[in-house]
Amino acid sequence: MEYREHIERVIEYIEENLQGEISLEQCARVSGYSSYHFLRVFKDTVGLTPADYIRKRRISEISREIMQGNRHISDIAFRYGFNSKENFIRAFKAEHHILPTEYKEARNSLKLYQKFCFDEDRVSAISRIVEIQPFLLTVYACDEEFVPNFWNKYNARGLSLRLSGGREVWDYGVSHWNHEQNRLDYYIGIRSECALGDLQGTQELSVAGGLYAVFSTQAANQDNFVTQIHRTWDYINTKWRPDNGYVRRLDYEFECYLEKSRIFSEEIYIPLERGGQ
């Protein structure tokens, strides 16, 4: 890419100045392009406008620092250019749909934005085939366009413990393509045999038994766990093809992990069936 070195220079400039002043005019000068051409090339390359990239990177770095010590959230936010606590709270909530204080208390994993890199490591997840028995889930229906924001609310507000009656159990995220409304339906909850608490606002899903391909996400930490989950799903949906005569079955697909384990790994289950010869 002829523009690669130009965008790399801008990314380095942004990273070096996350705690300082960053102007779009200076970004354009660093890139060597006109302001108009810079904005277009940056958006096409990174997938975000420069302003959105800078905002997401700053919020991500603040989120990391919130978990690293006892400094006041407002002090950390001020170092990254937020001129008031209220402005940061609004920006954080707009990004993650929970409050910074909820995040600090729950210590849940967020979808953080890493420094943009052209040579990102490729995911090549290995699957194993298992047979499972049918089971029931007690779930909340997703009310967010961006699924990680639904997980943020579920974890930060302790909905798993509310459902289970206070016990730590595995959480399940279930997806299913809604052909009638041409959209992906998503749910989060726990196994129904564990749902002994407050079930208000939930519904029950029946997950069919049978053959499933199971993928384990690559090793991660709190900062990049959600990113690894997304990259694994991207691999499954764009690169992976079942072998040994199997095809992907149209049914509930689900992911599960134990939030309190702090292992930062999950398993993804894709239903299979025998294909034609």
Coordinates of C-alpha atoms in Angstrom, one line a residue:
M1 CA 0.0 0.0 0.0
E2 CA 1.5 3.3 -1.1
Y3 CA -0.2 5.1 1.8
R4 CA 1.0 2.7 4.5
E5 CA 4.0 4.6 5.7
H6 CA 2.0 7.9 5.7
I7 CA -0.7 6.4 8.0
E8 CA 1.9 4.7 10.2
R9 CA 3.5 8.1 10.8
V10 CA 0.1 9.5 11.9
I11 CA -0.6 6.6 14.2
E12 CA 2.7 7.0 15.9
Y13 CA 2.1 10.8 16.2
I14 CA -1.3 10.1 17.8
E15 CA 0.1 7.5 20.2
E16 CA 2.9 9.9 21.3
N17 CA 0.3 12.6 22.0
L18 CA -2.6 10.8 23.6
Q19 CA -2.0 12.8 26.7
G20 CA -1.4 16.1 24.8
E21 CA -2.9 18.2 22.1
I22 CA -3.7 16.5 18.8
S23 CA -5.0 18.6 15.9
L24 CA -6.4 17.1 12.7
E25 CA -4.4 19.8 10.8
Q26 CA -1.1 18.5 12.4
C27 CA -2.1 14.9 11.6
A28 CA -2.5 15.8 8.0
R29 CA 0.9 17.5 7.9
V30 CA 2.5 14.5 9.5
S31 CA 0.9 12.3 6.8
G32 CA 2.1 14.5 4.0
Y33 CA -1.4 14.7 2.6
S34 CA -3.8 17.6 2.2
S35 CA -6.5 17.7 5.0
Y36 CA -9.2 16.4 2.6
H37 CA -7.1 13.5 1.3
F38 CA -5.8 12.6 4.8
L39 CA -9.3 12.3 6.2
R40 CA -10.4 10.0 3.3
V41 CA -7.3 7.8 3.4
F42 CA -7.3 7.5 7.2
K43 CA -11.0 6.5 7.3
D44 CA -10.6 4.0 4.5
T45 CA -7.5 2.4 6.1
V46 CA -8.4 2.4 9.8
G47 CA -12.2 2.2 9.6
L48 CA -12.7 5.2 11.8
T49 CA -12.4 8.9 11.3
P50 CA -9.3 10.4 13.0
A51 CA -11.4 12.0 15.7
D52 CA -13.2 8.8 16.5
Y53 CA -9.9 6.9 16.6
I54 CA -8.3 9.4 19.0
R55 CA -11.4 9.3 21.2
K56 CA -11.6 5.5 21.3
R57 CA -7.8 5.2 22.0
R58 CA -8.0 7.7 24.8
I59 CA -11.0 6.1 26.5
S60 CA -9.3 2.7 26.1
E61 CA -6.1 3.9 27.8
I62 CA -8.1 5.5 30.6
S63 CA -10.0 2.3 31.1
R64 CA -6.7 0.4 31.4
E65 CA -5.3 2.9 34.0
I66 CA -8.5 2.8 36.0
M67 CA -7.8 -0.9 36.7
Q68 CA -4.1 -0.4 37.5
G69 CA -4.2 1.7 40.6
N70 CA -6.1 3.9 43.0
R71 CA -5.9 7.2 41.2
H72 CA -9.2 9.1 40.9
I73 CA -10.9 8.5 37.6
S74 CA -11.2 12.3 37.0
D75 CA -7.4 12.7 37.4
I76 CA -6.7 10.1 34.8
A77 CA -9.3 11.4 32.4
F78 CA -7.9 15.0 32.7
R79 CA -4.4 13.8 31.7
Y80 CA -5.9 12.4 28.5
G81 CA -7.6 15.7 27.5
F82 CA -11.0 15.5 29.1
N83 CA -11.5 18.9 30.7
S84 CA -14.2 17.8 33.1
K85 CA -15.3 14.7 34.9
E86 CA -18.8 15.1 33.4
N87 CA -17.4 15.2 29.8
F88 CA -15.5 12.0 30.4
I89 CA -18.5 10.2 32.0
R90 CA -20.6 11.2 29.0
A91 CA -18.0 9.9 26.5
F92 CA -17.4 6.7 28.4
K93 CA -21.1 5.9 28.7
A94 CA -21.6 6.7 25.0
E95 CA -18.8 4.3 24.2
H96 CA -19.6 1.4 26.6
H97 CA -23.2 2.1 27.8
I98 CA -22.2 1.8 31.5
L99 CA -20.7 4.3 33.9
P100 CA -16.9 4.3 34.7
T101 CA -17.7 3.6 38.3
E102 CA -19.7 0.5 37.3
Y103 CA -16.8 -0.7 35.3
K104 CA -14.3 -0.1 38.1
E105 CA -16.5 -2.0 40.6
A106 CA -17.3 -4.9 38.3
R107 CA -13.9 -5.1 36.6
N108 CA -15.5 -6.6 33.5
S109 CA -13.8 -6.8 30.2
L110 CA -14.5 -4.0 27.7
K111 CA -14.1 -3.8 23.9
L112 CA -11.0 -1.7 24.0
Y113 CA -9.4 -0.2 20.9
Q114 CA -5.7 -1.2 20.5
K115 CA -3.2 0.8 18.6
F116 CA -3.9 0.3 14.9
C117 CA -1.5 -2.0 13.2
F118 CA -1.2 -3.1 9.6
D119 CA 0.4 -6.4 10.4
E120 CA -2.1 -7.7 13.0
D121 CA -1.6 -11.3 14.0
R122 CA -3.9 -13.7 12.2
V123 CA -6.3 -16.0 14.1
S124 CA -6.2 -19.6 13.1
A125 CA -8.5 -21.2 15.6
I126 CA -8.6 -25.0 15.9
S127 CA -11.9 -26.7 16.4
R128 CA -12.9 -30.0 17.9
I129 CA -16.2 -31.8 17.3
V130 CA -18.3 -32.8 20.3
E131 CA -21.8 -34.1 20.8
I132 CA -23.9 -32.4 23.5
Q133 CA -27.3 -33.1 25.0
P134 CA -30.2 -30.6 24.7
F135 CA -30.4 -28.0 27.4
L136 CA -32.4 -24.9 28.4
L137 CA -31.2 -21.4 29.0
T138 CA -32.8 -18.6 30.9
V139 CA -31.8 -15.4 29.1
Y140 CA -32.3 -11.7 28.6
A141 CA -32.9 -10.5 25.0
C142 CA -30.3 -8.0 23.7
D143 CA -31.5 -4.4 23.6
E144 CA -28.3 -3.0 22.1
E145 CA -27.1 -2.7 18.5
F146 CA -23.5 -3.5 19.5
V147 CA -23.4 -6.8 21.5
P148 CA -20.4 -5.9 23.7
N149 CA -22.4 -3.1 25.2
F150 CA -25.1 -5.6 26.2
W151 CA -22.4 -7.7 27.8
N152 CA -21.1 -4.6 29.6
K153 CA -24.5 -4.0 31.2
Y154 CA -25.0 -7.7 32.0
N155 CA -21.7 -7.9 33.8
A156 CA -21.6 -4.5 35.5
R157 CA -25.0 -4.8 36.9
G158 CA -24.5 -8.3 38.2
L159 CA -27.3 -9.9 36.2
S160 CA -25.7 -13.3 36.3
L161 CA -25.8 -13.4 40.1
R162 CA -29.3 -12.0 40.1
L163 CA -30.4 -14.9 37.8
S164 CA -28.6 -17.6 39.8
G165 CA -29.5 -16.3 43.2
G166 CA -26.0 -15.4 44.1
R167 CA -24.0 -18.3 42.8
E168 CA -21.2 -18.0 40.3
V169 CA -22.1 -19.9 37.2
W170 CA -21.2 -20.0 33.5
D171 CA -22.7 -17.3 31.3
Y172 CA -24.0 -18.0 27.8
G173 CA -24.3 -15.6 24.8
V174 CA -26.6 -17.0 22.2
S175 CA -27.0 -15.8 18.6
H176 CA -29.6 -16.7 15.9
W177 CA -30.3 -15.2 12.6
N178 CA -33.9 -13.9 12.4
H179 CA -34.9 -14.4 8.8
E180 CA -38.3 -12.7 9.2
Q181 CA -36.7 -9.4 10.4
N182 CA -33.4 -9.9 8.6
R183 CA -31.3 -9.4 11.7
L184 CA -29.2 -11.2 14.3
D185 CA -31.1 -11.9 17.6
Y186 CA -28.8 -12.2 20.6
Y187 CA -29.4 -13.3 24.2
I188 CA -27.3 -13.6 27.4
G189 CA -28.1 -15.8 30.4
I190 CA -27.4 -19.0 32.3
R191 CA -28.5 -22.6 32.2
S192 CA -32.1 -22.9 33.5
E193 CA -31.2 -25.4 36.1
C194 CA -29.0 -22.8 37.7
A195 CA -31.6 -20.0 37.4
L196 CA -32.8 -19.9 41.0
G197 CA -33.0 -16.2 41.5
D198 CA -34.9 -13.2 40.1
L199 CA -36.1 -14.2 36.6
Q200 CA -38.0 -11.0 35.9
G201 CA -37.6 -9.8 32.3
T202 CA -36.2 -13.2 31.0
Q203 CA -37.3 -15.8 28.6
E204 CA -36.3 -19.4 28.1
L205 CA -34.4 -20.8 25.0
S206 CA -34.1 -24.5 24.1
V207 CA -30.7 -25.3 22.7
A208 CA -30.8 -28.4 20.5
G209 CA -28.4 -31.2 21.2
G210 CA -26.3 -32.9 18.5
L211 CA -22.9 -32.2 17.0
Y212 CA -21.0 -29.0 17.5
A213 CA -17.7 -27.6 16.4
V214 CA -16.1 -26.0 19.5
F215 CA -13.5 -23.2 19.3
S216 CA -11.5 -21.9 22.3
T217 CA -10.4 -18.3 22.0
Q218 CA -6.6 -17.6 22.1
A219 CA -4.9 -16.6 25.4
A220 CA -5.9 -13.0 26.4
N221 CA -5.9 -10.6 29.2
Q222 CA -8.6 -8.1 30.4
D223 CA -7.5 -5.5 27.9
N224 CA -7.8 -7.7 24.7
F225 CA -10.2 -10.4 25.7
V226 CA -13.2 -9.0 23.8
T227 CA -11.0 -8.3 20.8
Q228 CA -9.9 -11.9 20.8
I229 CA -13.5 -13.0 20.9
H230 CA -14.4 -10.9 17.9
R231 CA -11.3 -12.0 15.9
T232 CA -12.3 -15.7 16.6
W233 CA -15.8 -15.1 15.4
D234 CA -14.5 -13.3 12.3
Y235 CA -12.3 -16.3 11.6
I236 CA -15.3 -18.7 12.0
N237 CA -17.5 -16.6 9.8
T238 CA -15.1 -15.8 7.0
K239 CA -12.3 -18.4 6.9
W240 CA -13.4 -21.6 8.6
R241 CA -15.1 -24.3 6.6
P242 CA -16.2 -27.6 8.3
D243 CA -14.5 -30.7 7.0
N244 CA -15.0 -34.4 7.3
G245 CA -18.4 -34.2 5.6
Y246 CA -20.0 -31.7 8.0
V247 CA -21.8 -28.5 7.2
R248 CA -22.9 -25.6 9.4
R249 CA -26.4 -26.2 10.8
L250 CA -28.9 -23.3 11.1
D251 CA -29.6 -23.3 14.8
Y252 CA -28.5 -21.4 17.9
E253 CA -24.8 -20.7 18.0
F254 CA -23.4 -19.9 21.5
E255 CA -20.4 -18.8 23.5
C256 CA -19.8 -19.4 27.1
Y257 CA -17.3 -18.4 29.8
L258 CA -17.1 -17.9 33.6
E259 CA -16.7 -14.2 34.2
K260 CA -15.3 -14.5 37.8
S261 CA -12.6 -17.0 36.7
R262 CA -10.5 -14.1 35.3
I263 CA -9.1 -16.7 32.8
F264 CA -10.1 -14.5 29.8
S265 CA -10.9 -17.4 27.5
E266 CA -14.2 -18.6 26.2
E267 CA -15.6 -21.4 24.1
I268 CA -17.7 -20.9 20.9
Y269 CA -20.1 -23.6 19.8
I270 CA -21.2 -23.9 16.1
P271 CA -23.9 -26.5 15.3
L272 CA -23.1 -29.1 12.6
E273 CA -24.8 -31.7 10.6
R274 CA -23.7 -34.3 8.1
G275 CA -23.5 -32.8 4.6
G276 CA -24.3 -34.5 1.3
Q277 CA -21.7 -36.4 -0.6

